[in-house]
C-alpha cells in the first residue's frame, strides 16, 4: 500500500545515491522508491523504547521527514532500551537528544519536533499531513487516541507494544483493514495492566518490535510486500516464538465500522485512567524520597502502604511498609488506620496516586503518594 498523500518527488543528490546504494539496486525500491522515501513524511509518537529503533532505521533508510512527538526528558532508567539517547543526554529533552542522534545517522533527514503530549485537542492538528503514523506509546489511552485520529484522517497506524518478554505489532487504519478498536473494543480495567515502568520489559524487546514497525512503515511508503494489516504479530521473546493471527474489521466498530465516532473523545475517561502527562487530580499530594526519609527519621506516626504485587515486592520494600496490592486495597480499607499520616508506594508513582485517591475518597485526612515510587527511592 503506497501513501495516498501527494508529495513532489525530489531528486537524489550524488551523496544520497552513494549513501543509499544498497537500496538503489534492490528490487522493489530502486531510484524511484528511494525518491518516494525522500518525499515521505512519517510521524513517530514517542521517542522511547519503540520510537528509538523506528526513528533510527527510518532515518538511515532515507525517509525525508520524521516528526517526533514527546514531552519527556531522558532518565537514566531509559537507557536500558531507548537507544536514541546516551548517558550524556540524561536530563535533556528527549526530542533534542533524538534530533542530534538522527542527524548523526543521516544529515539529509528533516526532524520535526512536536514538544508536547499528544491529546484529543492537538492530535488531528499534529498528525495531519503525515503519510504514516507510528505508535510507540506505552499506555492504552494514547493508543486509542492515535488509532481514532488515524481513522478520522485516513492515515495508516503502525502499532507496536511491549511488556516484559512479550511484544505485538500490526498495521491499523488502512482503507480495507481493521483498526485498533477492532482488536480491543474496550480497554482493560486500569488497575490490571501495569506499564513497563511498573512491570518491567526486556531491554532488547522494544528493538525487536520497533524494527518490525520500521519495516512495515517502509513497505507502506514503497507500496511493496504484504503488510501486517489484518494480522497481529505476537512475539514471545522468552520462548523465542513468533506467530500471527488474522484480524478482521468489526462491522460494529464505532471508528472504522459504523463510523459513528466522528470526533476525538476524552481517552483518560474512556480508559478509566487519570491524566497520564499531567496531574489529573491536584488533591493528590506527592512526597519526594528525601522528604519521606526525613519523616521516617523524625519518629512521627506514619504508615507506609506498598500497593505493588507480591512478585514485585520480593525485589525489596521500604522498611516498615505494609504490602496491600492495589486490587485488594478497597476490601482492606477497614484495616487501615485513618488518623495516621499515610504514604502510598508503588514502582513508579502511578498506582500509588490511584491508591491515594481511593483513600482520600474514603475520608482519609492525610494521604501522600511517593513521587517516582521505588524507581526513585534509591536516589533520595
Coordinates of C-alpha atoms in Angstrom, one line a residue:
X1 CA 0.0 0.0 0.0
X2 CA 1.6 3.3 -1.0
X3 CA 0.9 6.6 0.6
X4 CA -2.2 8.5 -0.6
X5 CA -0.6 11.9 0.0
X6 CA 0.9 13.6 -3.0
X7 CA 4.4 15.0 -2.4
X8 CA 6.7 16.3 -5.0
X9 CA 9.3 13.6 -5.8
X10 CA 12.7 15.1 -5.1
X11 CA 15.8 14.2 -7.0
X12 CA 18.6 12.3 -5.2
X13 CA 22.0 14.1 -4.7
X14 CA 25.2 12.3 -5.6
X15 CA 25.9 11.9 -1.8
X16 CA 22.4 10.4 -1.3
X17 CA 22.9 8.0 -4.2
X18 CA 26.1 6.8 -2.6
X19 CA 24.5 6.5 0.8
X20 CA 21.5 4.5 -0.4
X21 CA 23.4 2.4 -2.9
X22 CA 22.1 -0.9 -1.4
X23 CA 18.5 0.4 -1.8
X24 CA 19.0 1.6 -5.4
X25 CA 19.9 -1.9 -6.6
X26 CA 17.1 -3.6 -4.5
X27 CA 14.1 -4.8 -6.5
X28 CA 11.0 -3.0 -5.0
X29 CA 13.0 0.1 -4.1
X30 CA 15.4 1.4 -6.8
X31 CA 15.9 5.1 -7.6
X32 CA 12.1 5.7 -7.8
X33 CA 11.4 4.1 -4.5
X34 CA 14.2 5.9 -2.8
X35 CA 12.9 9.2 -4.1
X36 CA 9.5 8.3 -2.7
X37 CA 11.1 7.7 0.7
X38 CA 12.8 11.1 0.5
X39 CA 9.5 12.7 -0.2
X40 CA 7.7 10.8 2.6
X41 CA 6.6 12.2 6.0
X42 CA 6.3 9.8 9.0
X43 CA 5.2 10.8 12.5
X44 CA 6.5 8.8 15.4
X45 CA 4.6 9.1 18.6
X46 CA 7.0 8.6 21.4
X47 CA 10.8 8.9 21.4
X48 CA 11.4 6.0 23.7
X49 CA 11.9 2.2 23.5
X50 CA 9.8 1.6 20.4
X51 CA 10.4 5.0 18.9
X52 CA 14.2 4.6 19.1
X53 CA 14.7 1.8 16.5
X54 CA 11.8 3.1 14.4
X55 CA 13.4 6.6 14.1
X56 CA 17.0 5.3 13.7
X57 CA 16.1 2.8 10.9
X58 CA 13.7 5.2 9.0
X59 CA 16.4 7.9 9.2
X60 CA 19.0 5.5 7.9
X61 CA 16.6 4.4 5.1
X62 CA 16.2 8.0 3.9
X63 CA 12.7 8.9 4.9
X64 CA 12.8 12.6 4.2
X65 CA 10.7 14.0 7.1
X66 CA 10.4 12.4 10.6
X67 CA 8.1 14.0 13.1
X68 CA 8.6 13.1 16.7
X69 CA 6.0 13.6 19.4
X70 CA 7.3 13.6 23.0
X71 CA 7.4 15.9 26.0
X72 CA 9.7 14.0 28.4
X73 CA 13.3 14.2 29.4
X74 CA 15.9 11.4 29.3
X75 CA 16.1 9.5 32.5
X76 CA 18.8 7.1 33.5
X77 CA 16.3 4.2 33.6
X78 CA 15.5 4.8 29.9
X79 CA 19.0 3.9 28.7
X80 CA 18.4 0.1 29.1
X81 CA 16.3 0.2 26.0
X82 CA 16.0 3.7 24.4
X83 CA 18.9 3.7 22.0
X84 CA 18.2 7.2 20.7
X85 CA 19.7 8.5 23.9
X86 CA 23.0 8.2 25.7
X87 CA 24.4 8.7 29.2
X88 CA 25.4 12.3 28.4
X89 CA 21.7 13.0 27.5
X90 CA 20.3 12.3 30.9
X91 CA 18.2 15.3 31.9
X92 CA 18.0 16.6 28.3
X93 CA 14.8 16.8 26.3
X94 CA 14.2 13.5 24.5
X95 CA 13.4 15.5 21.4
X96 CA 16.7 17.4 21.5
X97 CA 18.6 14.1 22.1
X98 CA 16.7 12.3 19.3
X99 CA 17.3 15.2 16.8
X100 CA 21.0 15.2 17.4
X101 CA 21.3 11.4 17.1
X102 CA 19.2 11.2 14.0
X103 CA 21.2 13.9 12.3
X104 CA 24.3 11.9 13.0
X105 CA 22.7 8.9 11.4
X106 CA 21.6 10.9 8.3
X107 CA 22.0 14.6 7.9
X108 CA 19.7 14.5 4.9
X109 CA 16.6 13.8 7.1
X110 CA 14.5 16.6 8.4
X111 CA 13.4 16.1 12.0
X112 CA 10.3 17.9 13.1
X113 CA 9.9 18.1 16.9
X114 CA 6.4 18.2 18.5
X115 CA 7.4 19.0 22.1
X116 CA 4.1 18.2 23.7
X117 CA 2.0 15.3 24.7
X118 CA -0.5 14.0 22.2
X119 CA -4.0 14.9 23.3
X120 CA -7.5 15.0 21.9
X121 CA -7.1 18.7 21.5
X122 CA -4.0 18.6 19.3
X123 CA -3.8 15.1 17.7
X124 CA -5.5 15.9 14.5
X125 CA -3.5 19.1 14.0
X126 CA -0.2 17.3 14.7
X127 CA -0.9 14.2 12.6
X128 CA -2.5 15.9 9.5
X129 CA -0.2 15.9 6.5
X130 CA 1.9 12.8 7.5
X131 CA 1.8 9.7 5.4
X132 CA 2.2 7.1 8.2
X133 CA 1.9 7.4 12.0
X134 CA 3.9 5.0 14.1
X135 CA 2.5 4.3 17.6
X136 CA 5.4 4.0 20.0
X137 CA 3.4 4.7 23.2
X138 CA 3.1 2.6 26.3
X139 CA -0.5 3.2 27.5
X140 CA -3.9 2.3 26.3
X141 CA -5.4 5.9 26.4
X142 CA -2.8 7.2 23.9
X143 CA -3.1 4.1 21.7
X144 CA -6.9 4.6 21.4
X145 CA -6.2 8.3 20.7
X146 CA -3.7 7.5 17.9
X147 CA -6.0 5.0 16.4
X148 CA -9.0 7.2 16.3
X149 CA -7.1 10.1 14.9
X150 CA -5.6 7.9 12.2
X151 CA -9.0 6.6 11.2
X152 CA -10.5 10.0 11.0
X153 CA -7.6 11.3 8.9
X154 CA -7.2 8.2 6.8
X155 CA -3.6 7.6 7.8
X156 CA -2.2 4.1 8.4
X157 CA -1.3 3.4 12.0
X158 CA 1.8 1.2 12.6
X159 CA 1.2 -0.2 16.0
X160 CA 3.6 -1.8 18.4
X161 CA 3.5 -2.7 22.1
X162 CA 5.9 -4.4 24.6
X163 CA 5.6 -5.8 28.1
X164 CA 8.1 -7.9 30.0
X165 CA 9.0 -10.6 27.4
X166 CA 6.1 -10.2 25.0
X167 CA 5.6 -7.9 22.1
X168 CA 2.9 -7.2 19.4
X169 CA 2.8 -5.4 16.1
X170 CA 0.2 -4.7 13.5
X171 CA -0.9 -2.1 10.9
X172 CA -4.2 -0.5 11.6
X173 CA -6.5 2.1 9.9
X174 CA -5.7 1.1 6.3
X175 CA -8.6 1.5 3.8
X176 CA -9.7 -2.1 3.9
X177 CA -8.3 -3.3 7.2
X178 CA -9.3 -3.3 10.9
X179 CA -8.3 -0.7 13.4
X180 CA -7.1 -0.9 17.0
X181 CA -10.6 -0.8 18.3
X182 CA -11.5 -4.0 16.3
X183 CA -8.8 -5.8 18.3
X184 CA -9.6 -4.1 21.6
X185 CA -13.3 -2.9 21.6
X186 CA -13.0 -2.0 25.3
X187 CA -9.9 -1.0 27.3
X188 CA -8.8 -3.4 30.1
X189 CA -9.5 -2.4 33.7
X190 CA -7.0 0.3 34.6
X191 CA -5.5 -1.5 37.6
X192 CA -5.0 -4.8 35.7
X193 CA -2.3 -3.7 33.2
X194 CA 0.8 -2.0 34.6
X195 CA 3.1 -0.1 32.3
X196 CA 6.7 -1.0 31.6
X197 CA 7.9 1.1 34.4
X198 CA 5.8 -0.9 36.8
X199 CA 6.0 -4.4 35.2
X200 CA 9.4 -4.3 33.5
X201 CA 10.5 -5.0 30.0
X202 CA 13.4 -7.0 28.5
X203 CA 15.6 -4.2 27.1
X204 CA 16.1 -5.7 23.7
X205 CA 12.4 -6.4 23.1
X206 CA 11.5 -2.8 22.0
X207 CA 14.3 -3.0 19.5
X208 CA 12.8 -6.2 18.1
X209 CA 9.3 -4.8 17.8
X210 CA 10.4 -1.4 16.7
X211 CA 12.4 -2.9 13.9
X212 CA 9.2 -4.7 12.7
X213 CA 7.4 -1.3 12.9
X214 CA 10.1 0.3 10.8
X215 CA 9.9 -2.5 8.3
X216 CA 6.1 -2.1 8.0
X217 CA 6.4 1.6 7.6
X218 CA 8.9 1.3 4.7
X219 CA 6.6 -1.2 3.0
X220 CA 3.7 1.1 3.3
X221 CA 5.6 4.0 1.9
X222 CA 7.1 2.0 -1.0
X223 CA 3.8 0.1 -1.7
X224 CA 5.6 -3.3 -1.7
X225 CA 5.1 -6.6 0.1
X226 CA 2.4 -7.8 2.4
X227 CA 2.0 -5.7 5.5
X228 CA 0.6 -6.7 8.8
X229 CA -2.7 -5.0 8.0
X230 CA -5.3 -7.6 9.0
X231 CA -2.8 -9.6 11.0
X232 CA -1.4 -9.3 14.5
X233 CA 2.2 -10.4 15.0
X234 CA 2.8 -11.8 18.5
X235 CA 6.4 -12.2 19.8
X236 CA 7.3 -14.3 22.8
X237 CA 10.9 -13.4 23.4
X238 CA 11.2 -15.8 26.4
X239 CA 10.4 -18.8 24.3
X240 CA 11.5 -17.1 21.0
X241 CA 8.3 -17.8 19.2
X242 CA 6.6 -15.7 16.6
X243 CA 3.0 -16.3 15.5
X244 CA 0.4 -14.3 13.7
X245 CA -3.4 -14.3 14.0
X246 CA -5.8 -12.9 11.5
X247 CA -7.8 -9.8 12.3
X248 CA -10.9 -8.6 10.5
X249 CA -12.7 -5.3 10.6
X250 CA -15.6 -5.3 13.1
X251 CA -18.7 -4.0 11.3
X252 CA -19.9 -2.6 14.6
X253 CA -16.6 -0.8 15.4
X254 CA -17.6 2.8 16.0
X255 CA -14.3 4.1 14.4
X256 CA -13.8 2.1 11.2
X257 CA -17.1 0.1 11.0
X258 CA -20.2 2.2 11.7
X259 CA -18.2 5.4 11.6
X260 CA -20.3 6.8 14.5
X261 CA -17.1 8.1 16.1
X262 CA -16.8 11.4 14.4
X263 CA -14.5 13.3 16.9
X264 CA -11.8 12.6 19.4
X265 CA -13.1 11.9 22.9
X266 CA -11.7 12.0 26.5
X267 CA -9.4 8.9 26.4
X268 CA -8.4 9.1 30.0
X269 CA -12.1 8.9 31.0
X270 CA -12.7 6.1 28.4
X271 CA -9.8 4.0 29.8
X272 CA -10.6 4.9 33.4
X273 CA -7.1 6.3 34.0
X274 CA -6.0 9.6 35.4
X275 CA -4.3 12.1 33.2
X276 CA -1.1 10.5 32.0
X277 CA 1.0 13.5 31.4
X278 CA -0.2 16.0 33.9
X279 CA -1.5 15.8 37.5
X280 CA -5.1 14.8 36.8
X281 CA -6.1 15.3 40.4
X282 CA -4.2 18.2 42.2
X283 CA -5.6 16.9 45.5
X284 CA -3.0 14.0 45.5
X285 CA 0.0 15.3 47.4
X286 CA 3.3 13.8 46.3
X287 CA 6.2 13.4 48.7
X288 CA 9.8 13.1 47.5
X289 CA 12.0 10.3 48.7
X290 CA 14.2 12.9 50.6
X291 CA 11.2 14.3 52.5
X292 CA 9.9 10.8 53.3
X293 CA 13.3 9.9 54.7
X294 CA 13.1 13.0 57.0
X295 CA 9.6 12.0 58.1
X296 CA 10.7 8.4 58.9
X297 CA 13.7 9.6 60.8
X298 CA 11.6 12.0 62.9
X299 CA 9.7 9.2 64.6
X300 CA 6.3 10.8 64.0
X301 CA 3.4 8.4 63.5
X302 CA 3.5 7.3 59.8
X303 CA 2.2 4.3 57.9
X304 CA 3.7 3.1 54.6
X305 CA 1.5 1.1 52.3
X306 CA 3.1 -0.6 49.3
X307 CA 0.4 -1.3 46.6
X308 CA 2.6 -3.4 44.3
X309 CA 2.0 -7.1 43.6
X310 CA 3.9 -9.7 45.7
X311 CA 6.0 -10.6 42.6
X312 CA 7.3 -7.0 42.7
X313 CA 7.9 -6.5 46.4
X314 CA 10.3 -9.5 46.6
X315 CA 12.9 -7.3 45.0
X316 CA 12.7 -5.1 48.1
X317 CA 10.4 -2.7 50.0
X318 CA 10.9 0.3 52.3
X319 CA 11.4 -0.9 55.8
X320 CA 8.2 -1.0 57.8
X321 CA 5.9 -0.8 54.8
X322 CA 2.7 -2.9 54.7
X323 CA 2.0 -4.7 51.4
X324 CA -1.5 -4.2 50.1
X325 CA -1.8 -4.8 46.3
X326 CA -3.9 -2.1 44.7
X327 CA -6.5 -4.7 43.6
X328 CA -7.1 -5.7 47.2
X329 CA -7.0 -2.2 48.8
X330 CA -10.7 -1.4 48.7
X331 CA -11.5 -4.6 50.6
X332 CA -8.7 -3.9 53.2
X333 CA -9.5 -0.3 53.9
X334 CA -11.2 -1.2 57.2
X335 CA -7.9 -2.5 58.5
X336 CA -6.0 0.7 57.7
X337 CA -5.9 3.3 60.5
X338 CA -7.3 6.7 59.4
X339 CA -5.8 9.0 61.9
X340 CA -2.2 8.4 60.9
X341 CA -0.3 10.1 58.0
X342 CA -0.3 7.6 55.1
X343 CA 2.2 7.3 52.3
X344 CA 1.4 5.1 49.3
X345 CA 4.2 3.4 47.4
X346 CA 4.4 1.6 44.1
X347 CA 7.0 1.1 41.4
X348 CA 6.8 4.4 39.6
X349 CA 4.1 6.5 41.4
X350 CA 1.2 5.8 39.1
X351 CA -0.6 3.1 41.1
X352 CA 0.2 4.9 44.4
X353 CA -1.5 8.0 43.1
X354 CA -4.6 5.9 42.3
X355 CA -4.5 4.4 45.7
X356 CA -4.2 7.8 47.3
X357 CA -7.3 8.9 45.6
X358 CA -9.1 5.8 46.9
X359 CA -8.1 6.7 50.5
X360 CA -9.0 10.3 50.1
X361 CA -12.4 9.4 48.7
X362 CA -12.9 7.2 51.7
X363 CA -12.2 10.1 54.0
X364 CA -8.6 9.6 55.0
X365 CA -7.3 13.1 56.1
X366 CA -3.5 12.9 55.4
X367 CA -2.6 10.9 52.3
X368 CA 0.5 11.2 50.2
X369 CA 2.0 9.3 47.1
X370 CA 5.7 8.7 46.9
X371 CA 6.8 10.6 43.8
X372 CA 8.6 8.3 41.3
X373 CA 7.9 5.3 43.5
X374 CA 10.6 2.7 44.1
X375 CA 12.4 3.7 40.9
X376 CA 13.4 7.0 42.6
X377 CA 13.7 5.7 46.2
X378 CA 17.4 4.8 45.9
X379 CA 18.2 8.3 44.7
X380 CA 16.6 10.1 47.6

